[in-house]
Short mmCIF file of C-alpha atoms in Angstrom, two decimals:
data_model
loop_
_atom_site.label_atom_id
_atom_site.label_comp_id
_atom_site.label_asym_id
_atom_site.label_seq_id
_atom_site.Cartn_x
_atom_site.Cartn_y
_atom_site.Cartn_z
CA MET A 1 32.25 7.17 -55.56
CA ARG A 2 34.60 5.58 -57.86
CA ILE A 3 38.10 7.54 -58.22
CA ILE A 4 39.26 7.21 -61.74
CA PRO A 5 42.56 8.60 -63.16
CA ALA A 6 42.76 9.38 -66.68
CA ILE A 7 45.56 8.25 -69.35
CA ASP A 8 45.07 10.18 -72.57
CA VAL A 9 47.32 8.71 -75.33
CA ILE A 10 48.86 10.46 -78.28
CA ASP A 11 51.65 8.54 -80.18
CA GLY A 12 52.19 6.14 -77.55
CA LYS A 13 52.83 8.86 -74.90
CA CYS A 14 50.52 10.08 -71.84
CA VAL A 15 49.07 13.82 -72.73
CA ARG A 16 46.69 16.31 -71.81
CA LEU A 17 44.97 18.56 -73.87
CA SER A 18 43.01 21.86 -73.21
CA LYS A 19 39.47 22.10 -74.13
CA GLY A 20 40.10 19.16 -76.50
CA ASP A 21 42.44 21.17 -78.74
CA TYR A 22 45.12 19.00 -79.88
CA ASP A 23 47.32 21.95 -80.66
CA THR A 24 47.66 22.26 -76.98
CA LYS A 25 48.87 18.65 -76.27
CA LYS A 26 51.35 18.51 -73.48
CA ILE A 27 53.45 15.46 -72.84
CA TYR A 28 53.30 14.20 -69.34
CA ALA A 29 55.04 10.58 -69.44
CA ASP A 30 56.45 8.58 -72.20
CA ASP A 31 55.25 5.01 -70.49
CA PRO A 32 51.38 4.82 -70.17
CA VAL A 33 51.94 1.58 -68.54
CA GLU A 34 54.29 2.53 -65.99
CA MET A 35 51.96 5.56 -65.18
CA ALA A 36 49.04 2.94 -64.77
CA LYS A 37 51.42 1.00 -62.55
CA ARG A 38 51.65 4.07 -60.34
CA PHE A 39 48.20 4.47 -60.05
CA GLU A 40 47.50 0.90 -58.95
CA ASP A 41 50.57 1.05 -56.33
CA SER A 42 48.47 3.84 -54.89
CA GLY A 43 45.48 1.85 -54.11
CA ILE A 44 43.50 3.08 -57.07
CA GLN A 45 41.27 0.53 -58.81
CA TYR A 46 40.00 2.06 -62.16
CA LEU A 47 41.35 3.60 -65.18
CA HIS A 48 40.06 5.75 -67.94
CA LEU A 49 42.14 5.04 -70.98
CA VAL A 50 41.49 7.36 -74.27
CA ASP A 51 43.14 6.95 -77.58
CA LEU A 52 42.98 10.09 -79.03
CA ASN A 53 44.73 9.33 -82.46
CA GLY A 54 41.92 6.81 -82.49
CA ALA A 55 39.18 9.40 -81.91
CA LYS A 56 40.67 11.66 -84.48
CA SER A 57 40.89 8.81 -87.07
CA ASN A 58 37.76 6.94 -85.91
CA LYS A 59 39.54 3.52 -85.70
CA VAL A 60 41.18 2.07 -82.50
CA GLN A 61 44.94 2.34 -82.42
CA ILE A 62 46.26 0.95 -79.27
CA ALA A 63 45.13 -2.44 -78.72
CA GLY A 64 48.47 -3.30 -77.57
CA LEU A 65 48.58 -0.96 -74.94
CA ILE A 66 45.34 -1.76 -73.77
CA GLU A 67 46.65 -5.45 -73.55
CA ALA A 68 49.83 -4.28 -71.74
CA ILE A 69 47.97 -2.49 -68.96
CA ALA A 70 45.18 -5.12 -68.45
CA THR A 71 48.05 -7.91 -68.10
CA GLN A 72 50.40 -6.08 -65.95
CA THR A 73 47.92 -4.52 -63.53
CA LYS A 74 44.77 -5.15 -61.95
CA LEU A 75 43.24 -1.88 -63.01
CA ILE A 76 39.41 -2.19 -64.15
CA VAL A 77 40.07 -0.13 -67.50
CA ASP A 78 37.16 1.90 -69.09
CA PHE A 79 38.34 2.43 -72.75
CA GLY A 80 37.26 4.98 -75.39
CA GLY A 81 38.45 6.58 -78.62
CA GLY A 82 37.90 5.52 -82.01
CA ILE A 83 35.04 2.89 -81.34
CA LYS A 84 33.13 2.87 -84.61
CA THR A 85 32.57 -0.79 -85.54
CA GLU A 86 31.60 -4.11 -84.37
CA GLU A 87 35.25 -4.89 -84.84
CA ASP A 88 36.53 -2.04 -82.87
CA VAL A 89 34.28 -3.26 -79.82
CA LYS A 90 35.72 -6.66 -80.11
CA ILE A 91 39.24 -5.40 -80.37
CA ALA A 92 38.81 -3.44 -77.17
CA PHE A 93 37.36 -6.50 -75.08
CA GLU A 94 39.41 -8.88 -76.49
CA SER A 95 42.54 -6.74 -75.36
CA GLY A 96 41.56 -6.52 -71.82
CA ALA A 97 39.26 -3.37 -71.68
CA ASN A 98 36.43 -4.05 -68.93
CA GLN A 99 34.13 -1.15 -70.07
CA ILE A 100 33.86 0.74 -73.28
CA THR A 101 32.61 4.37 -73.61
CA VAL A 102 30.89 5.22 -76.95
CA GLY A 103 29.68 8.86 -77.90
CA SER A 104 29.93 9.13 -81.87
CA VAL A 105 28.12 5.99 -82.49
CA ALA A 106 25.26 6.73 -80.17
CA LEU A 107 24.71 10.08 -81.93
CA ASN A 108 25.08 9.18 -85.17
CA ASN A 109 24.15 5.28 -85.30
CA PRO A 110 21.79 4.52 -82.55
CA THR A 111 20.66 1.54 -84.08
CA LEU A 112 24.60 0.15 -83.96
CA PHE A 113 24.84 1.42 -80.42
CA TYR A 114 21.59 -0.32 -79.27
CA SER A 115 22.71 -3.55 -80.77
CA TRP A 116 26.11 -3.43 -78.57
CA LEU A 117 24.08 -2.36 -75.50
CA LYS A 118 21.84 -5.45 -75.89
CA GLU A 119 24.75 -7.76 -76.58
CA TYR A 120 27.31 -6.64 -73.99
CA GLY A 121 24.96 -5.08 -71.49
CA SER A 122 24.76 -1.78 -69.90
CA ASP A 123 27.60 -2.81 -67.34
CA LYS A 124 29.98 -2.82 -70.19
CA ILE A 125 28.71 -0.06 -72.34
CA ILE A 126 29.25 3.48 -71.02
CA LEU A 127 27.53 6.60 -72.85
CA GLY A 128 29.95 9.15 -73.68
CA ALA A 129 28.21 12.60 -73.43
CA ASP A 130 30.79 15.08 -74.36
CA CYS A 131 29.39 18.64 -74.65
CA LYS A 132 30.11 22.20 -75.38
CA ASP A 133 27.49 24.74 -74.66
CA ARG A 134 25.06 21.92 -73.90
CA GLN A 135 25.53 20.42 -77.23
CA ILE A 136 26.98 16.94 -77.90
CA MET A 137 30.30 16.87 -79.59
CA THR A 138 31.66 13.91 -81.52
CA GLN A 139 34.77 12.66 -83.18
CA GLY A 140 37.26 13.55 -80.90
CA TRP A 141 35.37 16.84 -79.99
CA LEU A 142 35.83 18.17 -83.38
CA LYS A 143 32.32 18.02 -84.64
CA GLY A 144 29.43 19.35 -83.14
CA SER A 145 25.44 18.86 -83.18
CA LYS A 146 22.37 20.46 -82.14
CA VAL A 147 21.53 17.68 -79.65
CA ASP A 148 21.12 18.66 -76.21
CA VAL A 149 23.01 16.76 -73.46
CA VAL A 150 20.30 16.19 -71.03
CA ALA A 151 18.00 15.12 -73.89
CA PHE A 152 20.50 12.87 -75.28
CA ILE A 153 21.12 10.92 -71.74
CA SER A 154 17.52 10.75 -71.25
CA GLU A 155 16.77 9.06 -74.56
CA TYR A 156 19.22 6.36 -73.97
CA MET A 157 18.30 5.69 -70.56
CA GLU A 158 15.20 4.85 -71.83
CA GLN A 159 16.84 2.30 -74.01
CA GLY A 160 18.74 0.80 -71.10
CA VAL A 161 21.76 2.94 -70.59
CA SER A 162 22.68 3.16 -66.82
CA THR A 163 25.84 5.16 -66.84
CA THR A 164 27.34 8.06 -68.58
CA ILE A 165 30.55 10.23 -68.57
CA VAL A 166 29.78 13.95 -69.17
CA THR A 167 32.65 16.04 -69.92
CA ASP A 168 31.98 19.67 -70.29
CA ILE A 169 34.57 20.47 -72.94
CA ASP A 170 35.26 24.08 -71.90
CA LYS A 171 36.09 22.62 -68.53
CA ASP A 172 38.36 19.84 -69.72
CA GLY A 173 42.14 20.60 -68.82
CA MET A 174 41.43 24.02 -67.61
CA LEU A 175 41.94 23.33 -63.93
CA SER A 176 38.82 25.48 -63.24
CA GLY A 177 36.43 23.41 -61.57
CA PRO A 178 33.98 21.06 -62.76
CA ALA A 179 30.60 21.79 -64.41
CA PHE A 180 28.74 21.00 -61.13
CA GLU A 181 25.52 22.67 -62.12
CA LEU A 182 25.36 20.89 -65.26
CA TYR A 183 25.97 17.70 -63.49
CA ASN A 184 23.18 18.50 -60.77
CA GLU A 185 20.55 19.14 -63.41
CA ILE A 186 21.39 15.98 -65.40
CA MET A 187 21.34 13.87 -62.24
CA SER A 188 18.23 15.37 -61.00
CA LYS A 189 16.27 15.10 -64.47
CA THR A 190 17.53 11.76 -65.52
CA GLY A 191 18.73 9.78 -62.47
CA VAL A 192 21.54 8.57 -64.46
CA ASP A 193 25.01 7.03 -62.93
CA LEU A 194 27.14 9.80 -63.67
CA ILE A 195 30.82 9.94 -63.98
CA ALA A 196 32.11 13.67 -63.75
CA SER A 197 35.06 14.44 -66.22
CA GLY A 198 36.65 17.86 -66.91
CA GLY A 199 37.91 20.59 -64.87
CA ILE A 200 38.40 18.63 -61.51
CA THR A 201 41.03 20.56 -59.99
CA THR A 202 41.35 20.17 -56.14
CA ILE A 203 40.51 17.11 -53.62
CA ALA A 204 37.70 19.75 -52.43
CA ASP A 205 36.10 19.31 -55.96
CA VAL A 206 36.19 15.43 -55.81
CA LEU A 207 34.53 15.66 -52.20
CA ARG A 208 31.94 17.99 -53.68
CA LEU A 209 31.13 15.50 -56.51
CA ARG A 210 30.95 12.79 -54.20
CA GLU A 211 28.34 14.66 -51.82
CA MET A 212 26.21 15.55 -55.17
CA GLY A 213 26.06 11.72 -55.68
CA CYS A 214 28.05 11.18 -58.82
CA GLU A 215 28.97 7.67 -59.21
CA GLY A 216 32.49 8.34 -60.57
CA ALA A 217 35.16 11.13 -60.94
CA ILE A 218 37.59 11.21 -63.77
CA ILE A 219 40.67 12.83 -62.64
CA GLY A 220 43.48 13.78 -65.25
CA LYS A 221 45.41 17.09 -65.59
CA ALA A 222 44.92 17.88 -61.78
CA ILE A 223 47.23 14.70 -61.28
CA TYR A 224 49.57 15.09 -63.81
CA GLU A 225 49.89 18.95 -62.63
CA GLY A 226 49.85 18.09 -58.61
CA THR A 227 47.05 19.89 -57.70
CA ILE A 228 45.75 16.75 -56.55
CA THR A 229 48.35 14.02 -55.39
CA LEU A 230 48.20 10.36 -55.68
CA LYS A 231 48.20 10.39 -51.98
CA GLN A 232 45.26 12.30 -51.37
CA LEU A 233 43.31 9.77 -53.95
CA SER A 234 44.83 6.91 -52.00
CA GLU A 235 43.40 8.19 -48.74
CA LEU A 236 40.08 8.67 -50.49
CA CYS A 237 40.24 4.81 -51.96
#
């Protein structure tokens, strides 16, 4: 299972939110590049980088930061936040992202999403499946839908998607444990390579996700608050 630390960025700083609420923003570091270097120095190979300003404004805003991390580390970067157009996709990849996560476009413009999937391949395009009460949420978790997360993932697997990041928004940033039951249901019903995100609090959570068969685990607030240490993650890596 891939260990994937998260760097969420607002106004150039590393932040975390609680349940996706921008009003709960807490700044943990002023320099995301230095934070990425800390992860790499701990033996970690992957990074989940999110542009929260971009997610809210529907436009990628941190191309320079993507490039800085890509050139100053060897981390394999998955980027999300504000990817809405072909130009956004090109900016992300040309800036150095190895993969991109797309959620809002997959829900609102399936034809465009399928075109990206066909052009770049399922190893480059990750389906973002952020949900609240099982319903898919988009636009930085500000807009709801009536689409069930399992049905959403199943439909896109039929079109060639292989990997999805699933975040239970009610768990995100709360340090209360991941949505184990939801992840089990999704994997058993779809067979997708699932990257768990949201609520991971202890190293025991990480180990349980690995035993369940998750393809990856995105860890954010637990690292910044110290409930999971980089030393523990280094030993797993």
